[in-house]
């Protein structure tokens, strides 16, 4: 699933909402995102140097990628 992240939504929230939608559950039912990635760094991805992107990590069995445009991709 690929989606642009609205600038008013923190990226860590968008990640949890997207994975929850794929799992058909509420975001609070998912494990801690902090165990997979630094939430502050994730939310600051648009300010990250291009050579450090895309940001890639594993969360709840999914591969999550966030690029420099704020596009979120969650794949199983």
PDB file of N, CA, C and O in Angstrom:
ATOM      1  N   UNK A   1       0.850  -1.167   0.000  1.00  0.00           N
ATOM      2  CA  UNK A   1       0.000   0.000   0.000  1.00  0.00           C
ATOM      3  C   UNK A   1       0.900   1.236   0.000  1.00  0.00           C
ATOM      4  O   UNK A   1       1.832   1.323   0.788  1.00  0.00           O
ATOM      5  N   UNK A   2       0.607   2.147  -0.871  1.00  0.00           N
ATOM      6  CA  UNK A   2       1.386   3.371  -0.983  1.00  0.00           C
ATOM      7  C   UNK A   2       0.453   4.553  -0.788  1.00  0.00           C
ATOM      8  O   UNK A   2      -0.660   4.559  -1.309  1.00  0.00           O
ATOM      9  N   UNK A   3       0.909   5.543  -0.020  1.00  0.00           N
ATOM     10  CA  UNK A   3       0.083   6.724   0.190  1.00  0.00           C
ATOM     11  C   UNK A   3       0.948   7.930   0.500  1.00  0.00           C
ATOM     12  O   UNK A   3       1.989   7.802   1.152  1.00  0.00           O
ATOM     13  N   UNK A   4       0.527   9.096   0.048  1.00  0.00           N
ATOM     14  CA  UNK A   4       1.229  10.318   0.450  1.00  0.00           C
ATOM     15  C   UNK A   4       0.828  10.646   1.882  1.00  0.00           C
ATOM     16  O   UNK A   4      -0.291  10.363   2.297  1.00  0.00           O
ATOM     17  N   UNK A   5       1.756  11.217   2.619  1.00  0.00           N
ATOM     18  CA  UNK A   5       1.460  11.595   3.991  1.00  0.00           C
ATOM     19  C   UNK A   5       1.149  13.091   4.016  1.00  0.00           C
ATOM     20  O   UNK A   5       1.958  13.902   3.574  1.00  0.00           O
ATOM     21  N   UNK A   6      -0.025  13.425   4.497  1.00  0.00           N
ATOM     22  CA  UNK A   6      -0.453  14.816   4.624  1.00  0.00           C
ATOM     23  C   UNK A   6       0.470  15.518   5.621  1.00  0.00           C
ATOM     24  O   UNK A   6       0.815  14.959   6.656  1.00  0.00           O
ATOM     25  N   UNK A   7       0.854  16.748   5.316  1.00  0.00           N
ATOM     26  CA  UNK A   7       1.794  17.471   6.170  1.00  0.00           C
ATOM     27  C   UNK A   7       1.251  17.724   7.573  1.00  0.00           C
ATOM     28  O   UNK A   7       2.013  17.980   8.496  1.00  0.00           O
ATOM     29  N   UNK A   8      -0.057  17.624   7.761  1.00  0.00           N
ATOM     30  CA  UNK A   8      -0.632  17.823   9.088  1.00  0.00           C
ATOM     31  C   UNK A   8      -0.638  16.542   9.925  1.00  0.00           C
ATOM     32  O   UNK A   8      -0.966  16.575  11.106  1.00  0.00           O
ATOM     33  N   UNK A   9      -0.268  15.423   9.315  1.00  0.00           N
ATOM     34  CA  UNK A   9      -0.228  14.139  10.009  1.00  0.00           C
ATOM     35  C   UNK A   9       1.220  13.729  10.257  1.00  0.00           C
ATOM     36  O   UNK A   9       1.979  13.588   9.301  1.00  0.00           O
ATOM     37  N   UNK A  10       1.615  13.533  11.518  1.00  0.00           N
ATOM     38  CA  UNK A  10       2.967  13.037  11.764  1.00  0.00           C
ATOM     39  C   UNK A  10       3.157  11.688  11.056  1.00  0.00           C
ATOM     40  O   UNK A  10       2.231  10.871  11.010  1.00  0.00           O
ATOM     41  N   UNK A  11       4.332  11.486  10.518  1.00  0.00           N
ATOM     42  CA  UNK A  11       4.574  10.257   9.744  1.00  0.00           C
ATOM     43  C   UNK A  11       4.411   9.020  10.613  1.00  0.00           C
ATOM     44  O   UNK A  11       3.885   7.999  10.154  1.00  0.00           O
ATOM     45  N   UNK A  12       4.807   9.088  11.885  1.00  0.00           N
ATOM     46  CA  UNK A  12       4.651   7.899  12.731  1.00  0.00           C
ATOM     47  C   UNK A  12       3.176   7.527  12.894  1.00  0.00           C
ATOM     48  O   UNK A  12       2.844   6.348  12.966  1.00  0.00           O
ATOM     49  N   UNK A  13       2.297   8.499  12.904  1.00  0.00           N
ATOM     50  CA  UNK A  13       0.856   8.235  12.985  1.00  0.00           C
ATOM     51  C   UNK A  13       0.380   7.604  11.679  1.00  0.00           C
ATOM     52  O   UNK A  13      -0.381   6.622  11.687  1.00  0.00           O
ATOM     53  N   UNK A  14       0.837   8.122  10.559  1.00  0.00           N
ATOM     54  CA  UNK A  14       0.452   7.575   9.258  1.00  0.00           C
ATOM     55  C   UNK A  14       0.904   6.122   9.114  1.00  0.00           C
ATOM     56  O   UNK A  14       0.170   5.294   8.561  1.00  0.00           O
ATOM     57  N   UNK A  15       2.094   5.801   9.607  1.00  0.00           N
ATOM     58  CA  UNK A  15       2.588   4.419   9.552  1.00  0.00           C
ATOM     59  C   UNK A  15       1.648   3.507  10.338  1.00  0.00           C
ATOM     60  O   UNK A  15       1.189   2.477   9.835  1.00  0.00           O
ATOM     61  N   UNK A  16       1.340   3.891  11.575  1.00  0.00           N
ATOM     62  CA  UNK A  16       0.474   3.049  12.405  1.00  0.00           C
ATOM     63  C   UNK A  16      -0.921   2.918  11.790  1.00  0.00           C
ATOM     64  O   UNK A  16      -1.503   1.827  11.777  1.00  0.00           O
ATOM     65  N   UNK A  17      -1.473   4.013  11.251  1.00  0.00           N
ATOM     66  CA  UNK A  17      -2.801   3.952  10.639  1.00  0.00           C
ATOM     67  C   UNK A  17      -2.804   3.050   9.407  1.00  0.00           C
ATOM     68  O   UNK A  17      -3.753   2.284   9.198  1.00  0.00           O
ATOM     69  N   UNK A  18      -1.745   3.124   8.614  1.00  0.00           N
ATOM     70  CA  UNK A  18      -1.675   2.320   7.390  1.00  0.00           C
ATOM     71  C   UNK A  18      -1.552   0.840   7.716  1.00  0.00           C
ATOM     72  O   UNK A  18      -2.254   0.002   7.138  1.00  0.00           O
ATOM     73  N   UNK A  19      -0.669   0.505   8.654  1.00  0.00           N
ATOM     74  CA  UNK A  19      -0.506  -0.900   9.041  1.00  0.00           C
ATOM     75  C   UNK A  19      -1.794  -1.408   9.691  1.00  0.00           C
ATOM     76  O   UNK A  19      -2.228  -2.533   9.421  1.00  0.00           O
ATOM     77  N   UNK A  20      -2.420  -0.598  10.513  1.00  0.00           N
ATOM     78  CA  UNK A  20      -3.675  -1.011  11.152  1.00  0.00           C
ATOM     79  C   UNK A  20      -4.756  -1.283  10.103  1.00  0.00           C
ATOM     80  O   UNK A  20      -5.518  -2.243  10.232  1.00  0.00           O
ATOM     81  N   UNK A  21      -4.811  -0.457   9.067  1.00  0.00           N
ATOM     82  CA  UNK A  21      -5.783  -0.690   7.992  1.00  0.00           C
ATOM     83  C   UNK A  21      -5.516  -2.019   7.299  1.00  0.00           C
ATOM     84  O   UNK A  21      -6.448  -2.764   6.988  1.00  0.00           O
ATOM     85  N   UNK A  22      -4.250  -2.324   7.071  1.00  0.00           N
ATOM     86  CA  UNK A  22      -3.902  -3.594   6.427  1.00  0.00           C
ATOM     87  C   UNK A  22      -4.208  -4.787   7.329  1.00  0.00           C
ATOM     88  O   UNK A  22      -4.555  -5.865   6.845  1.00  0.00           O
ATOM     89  N   UNK A  23      -4.064  -4.588   8.637  1.00  0.00           N
ATOM     90  CA  UNK A  23      -4.314  -5.661   9.605  1.00  0.00           C
ATOM     91  C   UNK A  23      -5.774  -5.702  10.060  1.00  0.00           C
ATOM     92  O   UNK A  23      -6.146  -6.578  10.841  1.00  0.00           O
ATOM     93  N   UNK A  24      -6.575  -4.725   9.609  1.00  0.00           N
ATOM     94  CA  UNK A  24      -7.974  -4.623  10.003  1.00  0.00           C
ATOM     95  C   UNK A  24      -8.120  -4.559  11.524  1.00  0.00           C
ATOM     96  O   UNK A  24      -8.852  -5.347  12.136  1.00  0.00           O
ATOM     97  N   UNK A  25      -7.381  -3.607  12.118  1.00  0.00           N
ATOM     98  CA  UNK A  25      -7.456  -3.421  13.561  1.00  0.00           C
ATOM     99  C   UNK A  25      -7.274  -1.940  13.872  1.00  0.00           C
ATOM    100  O   UNK A  25      -7.017  -1.129  12.988  1.00  0.00           O
ATOM    101  N   UNK A  26      -7.389  -1.587  15.135  1.00  0.00           N
ATOM    102  CA  UNK A  26      -7.174  -0.207  15.581  1.00  0.00           C
ATOM    103  C   UNK A  26      -5.669  -0.013  15.802  1.00  0.00           C
ATOM    104  O   UNK A  26      -4.990  -0.939  16.260  1.00  0.00           O
ATOM    105  N   UNK A  27      -5.131   1.166  15.479  1.00  0.00           N
ATOM    106  CA  UNK A  27      -3.690   1.396  15.653  1.00  0.00           C
ATOM    107  C   UNK A  27      -3.167   1.088  17.057  1.00  0.00           C
ATOM    108  O   UNK A  27      -2.021   0.671  17.212  1.00  0.00           O
ATOM    109  N   UNK A  28      -4.011   1.251  18.077  1.00  0.00           N
ATOM    110  CA  UNK A  28      -3.555   0.978  19.449  1.00  0.00           C
ATOM    111  C   UNK A  28      -3.337  -0.513  19.699  1.00  0.00           C
ATOM    112  O   UNK A  28      -2.706  -0.881  20.687  1.00  0.00           O
ATOM    113  N   UNK A  29      -3.844  -1.351  18.806  1.00  0.00           N
ATOM    114  CA  UNK A  29      -3.663  -2.794  18.959  1.00  0.00           C
ATOM    115  C   UNK A  29      -2.320  -3.272  18.410  1.00  0.00           C
ATOM    116  O   UNK A  29      -1.961  -4.434  18.599  1.00  0.00           O
ATOM    117  N   UNK A  30      -1.603  -2.395  17.735  1.00  0.00           N
ATOM    118  CA  UNK A  30      -0.311  -2.756  17.157  1.00  0.00           C
ATOM    119  C   UNK A  30       0.791  -2.572  18.187  1.00  0.00           C
ATOM    120  O   UNK A  30       0.644  -1.829  19.154  1.00  0.00           O
ATOM    121  N   UNK A  31       1.911  -3.221  17.952  1.00  0.00           N
ATOM    122  CA  UNK A  31       3.068  -3.072  18.824  1.00  0.00           C
ATOM    123  C   UNK A  31       3.655  -1.667  18.736  1.00  0.00           C
ATOM    124  O   UNK A  31       3.300  -0.872  17.869  1.00  0.00           O
ATOM    125  N   UNK A  32       4.562  -1.388  19.633  1.00  0.00           N
ATOM    126  CA  UNK A  32       5.201  -0.077  19.688  1.00  0.00           C
ATOM    127  C   UNK A  32       6.051   0.181  18.451  1.00  0.00           C
ATOM    128  O   UNK A  32       6.899  -0.626  18.089  1.00  0.00           O
ATOM    129  N   UNK A  33       5.829   1.305  17.817  1.00  0.00           N
ATOM    130  CA  UNK A  33       6.626   1.695  16.654  1.00  0.00           C
ATOM    131  C   UNK A  33       8.050   2.049  17.085  1.00  0.00           C
ATOM    132  O   UNK A  33       8.993   1.880  16.325  1.00  0.00           O
ATOM    133  N   UNK A  34       8.202   2.510  18.325  1.00  0.00           N
ATOM    134  CA  UNK A  34       9.530   2.884  18.832  1.00  0.00           C
ATOM    135  C   UNK A  34      10.496   1.705  18.882  1.00  0.00           C
ATOM    136  O   UNK A  34      11.708   1.908  18.894  1.00  0.00           O
ATOM    137  N   UNK A  35       9.978   0.499  18.888  1.00  0.00           N
ATOM    138  CA  UNK A  35      10.846  -0.684  18.880  1.00  0.00           C
ATOM    139  C   UNK A  35      11.443  -0.901  17.489  1.00  0.00           C
ATOM    140  O   UNK A  35      12.448  -1.578  17.345  1.00  0.00           O
ATOM    141  N   UNK A  36      10.828  -0.303  16.470  1.00  0.00           N
ATOM    142  CA  UNK A  36      11.270  -0.512  15.090  1.00  0.00           C
ATOM    143  C   UNK A  36      12.080   0.656  14.545  1.00  0.00           C
ATOM    144  O   UNK A  36      12.977   0.458  13.725  1.00  0.00           O
ATOM    145  N   UNK A  37      11.758   1.875  14.992  1.00  0.00           N
ATOM    146  CA  UNK A  37      12.383   3.063  14.409  1.00  0.00           C
ATOM    147  C   UNK A  37      12.289   4.218  15.401  1.00  0.00           C
ATOM    148  O   UNK A  37      11.373   4.262  16.222  1.00  0.00           O
ATOM    149  N   UNK A  38      13.219   5.140  15.305  1.00  0.00           N
ATOM    150  CA  UNK A  38      13.188   6.357  16.116  1.00  0.00           C
ATOM    151  C   UNK A  38      12.067   7.255  15.596  1.00  0.00           C
ATOM    152  O   UNK A  38      12.131   7.761  14.476  1.00  0.00           O
ATOM    153  N   UNK A  39      11.015   7.438  16.395  1.00  0.00           N
ATOM    154  CA  UNK A  39       9.852   8.210  15.973  1.00  0.00           C
ATOM    155  C   UNK A  39      10.171   9.652  15.623  1.00  0.00           C
ATOM    156  O   UNK A  39       9.612  10.196  14.667  1.00  0.00           O
ATOM    157  N   UNK A  40      11.062  10.285  16.368  1.00  0.00           N
ATOM    158  CA  UNK A  40      11.428  11.669  16.069  1.00  0.00           C
ATOM    159  C   UNK A  40      12.145  11.762  14.727  1.00  0.00           C
ATOM    160  O   UNK A  40      11.887  12.668  13.936  1.00  0.00           O
ATOM    161  N   UNK A  41      13.034  10.820  14.471  1.00  0.00           N
ATOM    162  CA  UNK A  41      13.742  10.804  13.176  1.00  0.00           C
ATOM    163  C   UNK A  41      12.763  10.529  12.037  1.00  0.00           C
ATOM    164  O   UNK A  41      12.845  11.127  10.972  1.00  0.00           O
ATOM    165  N   UNK A  42      11.821   9.637  12.282  1.00  0.00           N
ATOM    166  CA  UNK A  42      10.819   9.325  11.269  1.00  0.00           C
ATOM    167  C   UNK A  42       9.985  10.564  10.929  1.00  0.00           C
ATOM    168  O   UNK A  42       9.763  10.872   9.764  1.00  0.00           O
ATOM    169  N   UNK A  43       9.532  11.282  11.948  1.00  0.00           N
ATOM    170  CA  UNK A  43       8.716  12.474  11.712  1.00  0.00           C
ATOM    171  C   UNK A  43       9.499  13.588  11.028  1.00  0.00           C
ATOM    172  O   UNK A  43       8.912  14.458  10.390  1.00  0.00           O
ATOM    173  N   UNK A  44      10.824  13.559  11.153  1.00  0.00           N
ATOM    174  CA  UNK A  44      11.671  14.590  10.538  1.00  0.00           C
ATOM    175  C   UNK A  44      12.221  14.154   9.182  1.00  0.00           C
ATOM    176  O   UNK A  44      13.135  14.781   8.656  1.00  0.00           O
ATOM    177  N   UNK A  45      11.656  13.107   8.583  1.00  0.00           N
ATOM    178  CA  UNK A  45      12.208  12.545   7.351  1.00  0.00           C
ATOM    179  C   UNK A  45      12.281  13.569   6.216  1.00  0.00           C
ATOM    180  O   UNK A  45      13.198  13.528   5.405  1.00  0.00           O
ATOM    181  N   UNK A  46      11.342  14.495   6.174  1.00  0.00           N
ATOM    182  CA  UNK A  46      11.376  15.483   5.095  1.00  0.00           C
ATOM    183  C   UNK A  46      12.529  16.465   5.248  1.00  0.00           C
ATOM    184  O   UNK A  46      12.887  17.148   4.291  1.00  0.00           O
ATOM    185  N   UNK A  47      13.123  16.516   6.436  1.00  0.00           N
ATOM    186  CA  UNK A  47      14.284  17.379   6.678  1.00  0.00           C
ATOM    187  C   UNK A  47      15.597  16.602   6.609  1.00  0.00           C
ATOM    188  O   UNK A  47      16.655  17.146   6.878  1.00  0.00           O
ATOM    189  N   UNK A  48      15.514  15.319   6.261  1.00  0.00           N
ATOM    190  CA  UNK A  48      16.678  14.445   6.214  1.00  0.00           C
ATOM    191  C   UNK A  48      17.437  14.637   4.909  1.00  0.00           C
ATOM    192  O   UNK A  48      16.827  14.860   3.859  1.00  0.00           O
ATOM    193  N   UNK A  49      18.750  14.531   4.994  1.00  0.00           N
ATOM    194  CA  UNK A  49      19.586  14.654   3.791  1.00  0.00           C
ATOM    195  C   UNK A  49      19.197  13.576   2.781  1.00  0.00           C
ATOM    196  O   UNK A  49      18.962  12.422   3.156  1.00  0.00           O
ATOM    197  N   UNK A  50      19.119  13.940   1.493  1.00  0.00           N
ATOM    198  CA  UNK A  50      18.683  12.985   0.454  1.00  0.00           C
ATOM    199  C   UNK A  50      19.505  11.698   0.416  1.00  0.00           C
ATOM    200  O   UNK A  50      18.962  10.634   0.113  1.00  0.00           O
ATOM    201  N   UNK A  51      20.776  11.763   0.749  1.00  0.00           N
ATOM    202  CA  UNK A  51      21.603  10.549   0.706  1.00  0.00           C
ATOM    203  C   UNK A  51      21.247   9.558   1.813  1.00  0.00           C
ATOM    204  O   UNK A  51      21.665   8.410   1.777  1.00  0.00           O
ATOM    205  N   UNK A  52      20.461   9.990   2.796  1.00  0.00           N
ATOM    206  CA  UNK A  52      20.035   9.103   3.886  1.00  0.00           C
ATOM    207  C   UNK A  52      18.652   8.503   3.632  1.00  0.00           C
ATOM    208  O   UNK A  52      18.113   7.812   4.486  1.00  0.00           O
ATOM    209  N   UNK A  53      18.089   8.778   2.470  1.00  0.00           N
ATOM    210  CA  UNK A  53      16.744   8.312   2.151  1.00  0.00           C
ATOM    211  C   UNK A  53      16.763   7.335   0.991  1.00  0.00           C
ATOM    212  O   UNK A  53      17.693   7.342   0.206  1.00  0.00           O
ATOM    213  N   UNK A  54      15.787   6.501   0.841  1.00  0.00           N
ATOM    214  CA  UNK A  54      14.582   6.445   1.649  1.00  0.00           C
ATOM    215  C   UNK A  54      14.852   5.804   3.014  1.00  0.00           C
ATOM    216  O   UNK A  54      15.820   5.065   3.181  1.00  0.00           O
ATOM    217  N   UNK A  55      13.989   6.094   3.971  1.00  0.00           N
ATOM    218  CA  UNK A  55      14.067   5.458   5.284  1.00  0.00           C
ATOM    219  C   UNK A  55      13.320   4.128   5.161  1.00  0.00           C
ATOM    220  O   UNK A  55      12.210   4.074   4.656  1.00  0.00           O
ATOM    221  N   UNK A  56      13.956   3.073   5.601  1.00  0.00           N
ATOM    222  CA  UNK A  56      13.411   1.722   5.451  1.00  0.00           C
ATOM    223  C   UNK A  56      13.500   1.014   6.793  1.00  0.00           C
ATOM    224  O   UNK A  56      14.545   1.055   7.450  1.00  0.00           O
ATOM    225  N   UNK A  57      12.399   0.367   7.206  1.00  0.00           N
ATOM    226  CA  UNK A  57      12.407  -0.399   8.459  1.00  0.00           C
ATOM    227  C   UNK A  57      11.297  -1.439   8.430  1.00  0.00           C
ATOM    228  O   UNK A  57      10.410  -1.399   7.574  1.00  0.00           O
ATOM    229  N   UNK A  58      11.357  -2.368   9.351  1.00  0.00           N
ATOM    230  CA  UNK A  58      10.358  -3.426   9.497  1.00  0.00           C
ATOM    231  C   UNK A  58       9.438  -3.080  10.656  1.00  0.00           C
ATOM    232  O   UNK A  58       9.895  -2.636  11.714  1.00  0.00           O
ATOM    233  N   UNK A  59       8.134  -3.281  10.459  1.00  0.00           N
ATOM    234  CA  UNK A  59       7.163  -3.034  11.528  1.00  0.00           C
ATOM    235  C   UNK A  59       5.992  -3.989  11.373  1.00  0.00           C
ATOM    236  O   UNK A  59       5.350  -4.033  10.320  1.00  0.00           O
ATOM    237  N   UNK A  60       5.741  -4.774  12.401  1.00  0.00           N
ATOM    238  CA  UNK A  60       4.610  -5.716  12.434  1.00  0.00           C
ATOM    239  C   UNK A  60       4.597  -6.645  11.218  1.00  0.00           C
ATOM    240  O   UNK A  60       3.533  -6.963  10.681  1.00  0.00           O
ATOM    241  N   UNK A  61       5.763  -7.042  10.761  1.00  0.00           N
ATOM    242  CA  UNK A  61       5.852  -7.963   9.637  1.00  0.00           C
ATOM    243  C   UNK A  61       5.800  -7.296   8.274  1.00  0.00           C
ATOM    244  O   UNK A  61       5.800  -7.975   7.251  1.00  0.00           O
ATOM    245  N   UNK A  62       5.753  -5.985   8.233  1.00  0.00           N
ATOM    246  CA  UNK A  62       5.715  -5.239   6.981  1.00  0.00           C
ATOM    247  C   UNK A  62       7.027  -4.482   6.782  1.00  0.00           C
ATOM    248  O   UNK A  62       7.672  -4.084   7.747  1.00  0.00           O
ATOM    249  N   UNK A  63       7.391  -4.295   5.533  1.00  0.00           N
ATOM    250  CA  UNK A  63       8.510  -3.429   5.190  1.00  0.00           C
ATOM    251  C   UNK A  63       7.936  -2.052   4.915  1.00  0.00           C
ATOM    252  O   UNK A  63       7.051  -1.896   4.076  1.00  0.00           O
ATOM    253  N   UNK A  64       8.437  -1.064   5.657  1.00  0.00           N
ATOM    254  CA  UNK A  64       7.938   0.307   5.552  1.00  0.00           C
ATOM    255  C   UNK A  64       9.032   1.178   4.949  1.00  0.00           C
ATOM    256  O   UNK A  64      10.182   1.135   5.388  1.00  0.00           O
ATOM    257  N   UNK A  65       8.677   1.954   3.948  1.00  0.00           N
ATOM    258  CA  UNK A  65       9.602   2.875   3.298  1.00  0.00           C
ATOM    259  C   UNK A  65       8.968   4.260   3.277  1.00  0.00           C
ATOM    260  O   UNK A  65       7.786   4.394   2.968  1.00  0.00           O
ATOM    261  N   UNK A  66       9.772   5.275   3.618  1.00  0.00           N
ATOM    262  CA  UNK A  66       9.329   6.661   3.506  1.00  0.00           C
ATOM    263  C   UNK A  66      10.390   7.388   2.701  1.00  0.00           C
ATOM    264  O   UNK A  66      11.579   7.339   3.030  1.00  0.00           O
ATOM    265  N   UNK A  67       9.951   8.058   1.621  1.00  0.00           N
ATOM    266  CA  UNK A  67      10.929   8.752   0.782  1.00  0.00           C
ATOM    267  C   UNK A  67      10.954  10.249   1.069  1.00  0.00           C
ATOM    268  O   UNK A  67      10.235  10.740   1.950  1.00  0.00           O
ATOM    269  N   UNK A  68      11.754  10.975   0.318  1.00  0.00           N
ATOM    270  CA  UNK A  68      11.954  12.398   0.571  1.00  0.00           C
ATOM    271  C   UNK A  68      10.734  13.255   0.231  1.00  0.00           C
ATOM    272  O   UNK A  68      10.674  14.424   0.605  1.00  0.00           O
ATOM    273  N   UNK A  69       9.742  12.694  -0.436  1.00  0.00           N
ATOM    274  CA  UNK A  69       8.523  13.444  -0.736  1.00  0.00           C
ATOM    275  C   UNK A  69       7.456  13.199   0.329  1.00  0.00           C
ATOM    276  O   UNK A  69       6.367  13.768   0.260  1.00  0.00           O
ATOM    277  N   UNK A  70       7.761  12.315   1.294  1.00  0.00           N
ATOM    278  CA  UNK A  70       6.788  11.969   2.321  1.00  0.00           C
ATOM    279  C   UNK A  70       5.862  10.858   1.900  1.00  0.00           C
ATOM    280  O   UNK A  70       4.859  10.595   2.559  1.00  0.00           O
ATOM    281  N   UNK A  71       6.180  10.184   0.809  1.00  0.00           N
ATOM    282  CA  UNK A  71       5.360   9.057   0.373  1.00  0.00           C
ATOM    283  C   UNK A  71       5.690   7.841   1.230  1.00  0.00           C
ATOM    284  O   UNK A  71       6.841   7.472   1.410  1.00  0.00           O
ATOM    285  N   UNK A  72       4.644   7.238   1.753  1.00  0.00           N
ATOM    286  CA  UNK A  72       4.754   6.079   2.629  1.00  0.00           C
ATOM    287  C   UNK A  72       4.376   4.839   1.825  1.00  0.00           C
ATOM    288  O   UNK A  72       3.358   4.816   1.147  1.00  0.00           O
ATOM    289  N   UNK A  73       5.216   3.817   1.888  1.00  0.00           N
ATOM    290  CA  UNK A  73       4.944   2.548   1.219  1.00  0.00           C
ATOM    291  C   UNK A  73       5.046   1.434   2.254  1.00  0.00           C
ATOM    292  O   UNK A  73       6.061   1.324   2.945  1.00  0.00           O
ATOM    293  N   UNK A  74       4.005   0.640   2.391  1.00  0.00           N
ATOM    294  CA  UNK A  74       3.973  -0.474   3.333  1.00  0.00           C
ATOM    295  C   UNK A  74       3.713  -1.734   2.529  1.00  0.00           C
ATOM    296  O   UNK A  74       2.691  -1.848   1.843  1.00  0.00           O
ATOM    297  N   UNK A  75       4.661  -2.665   2.599  1.00  0.00           N
ATOM    298  CA  UNK A  75       4.561  -3.917   1.826  1.00  0.00           C
ATOM    299  C   UNK A  75       4.715  -5.109   2.740  1.00  0.00           C
ATOM    300  O   UNK A  75       5.495  -5.078   3.674  1.00  0.00           O
ATOM    301  N   UNK A  76       4.016  -6.165   2.386  1.00  0.00           N
ATOM    302  CA  UNK A  76       4.113  -7.406   3.137  1.00  0.00           C
ATOM    303  C   UNK A  76       5.192  -8.278   2.568  1.00  0.00           C
ATOM    304  O   UNK A  76       5.450  -8.329   1.431  1.00  0.00           O
TER     305      UNK A  76
END
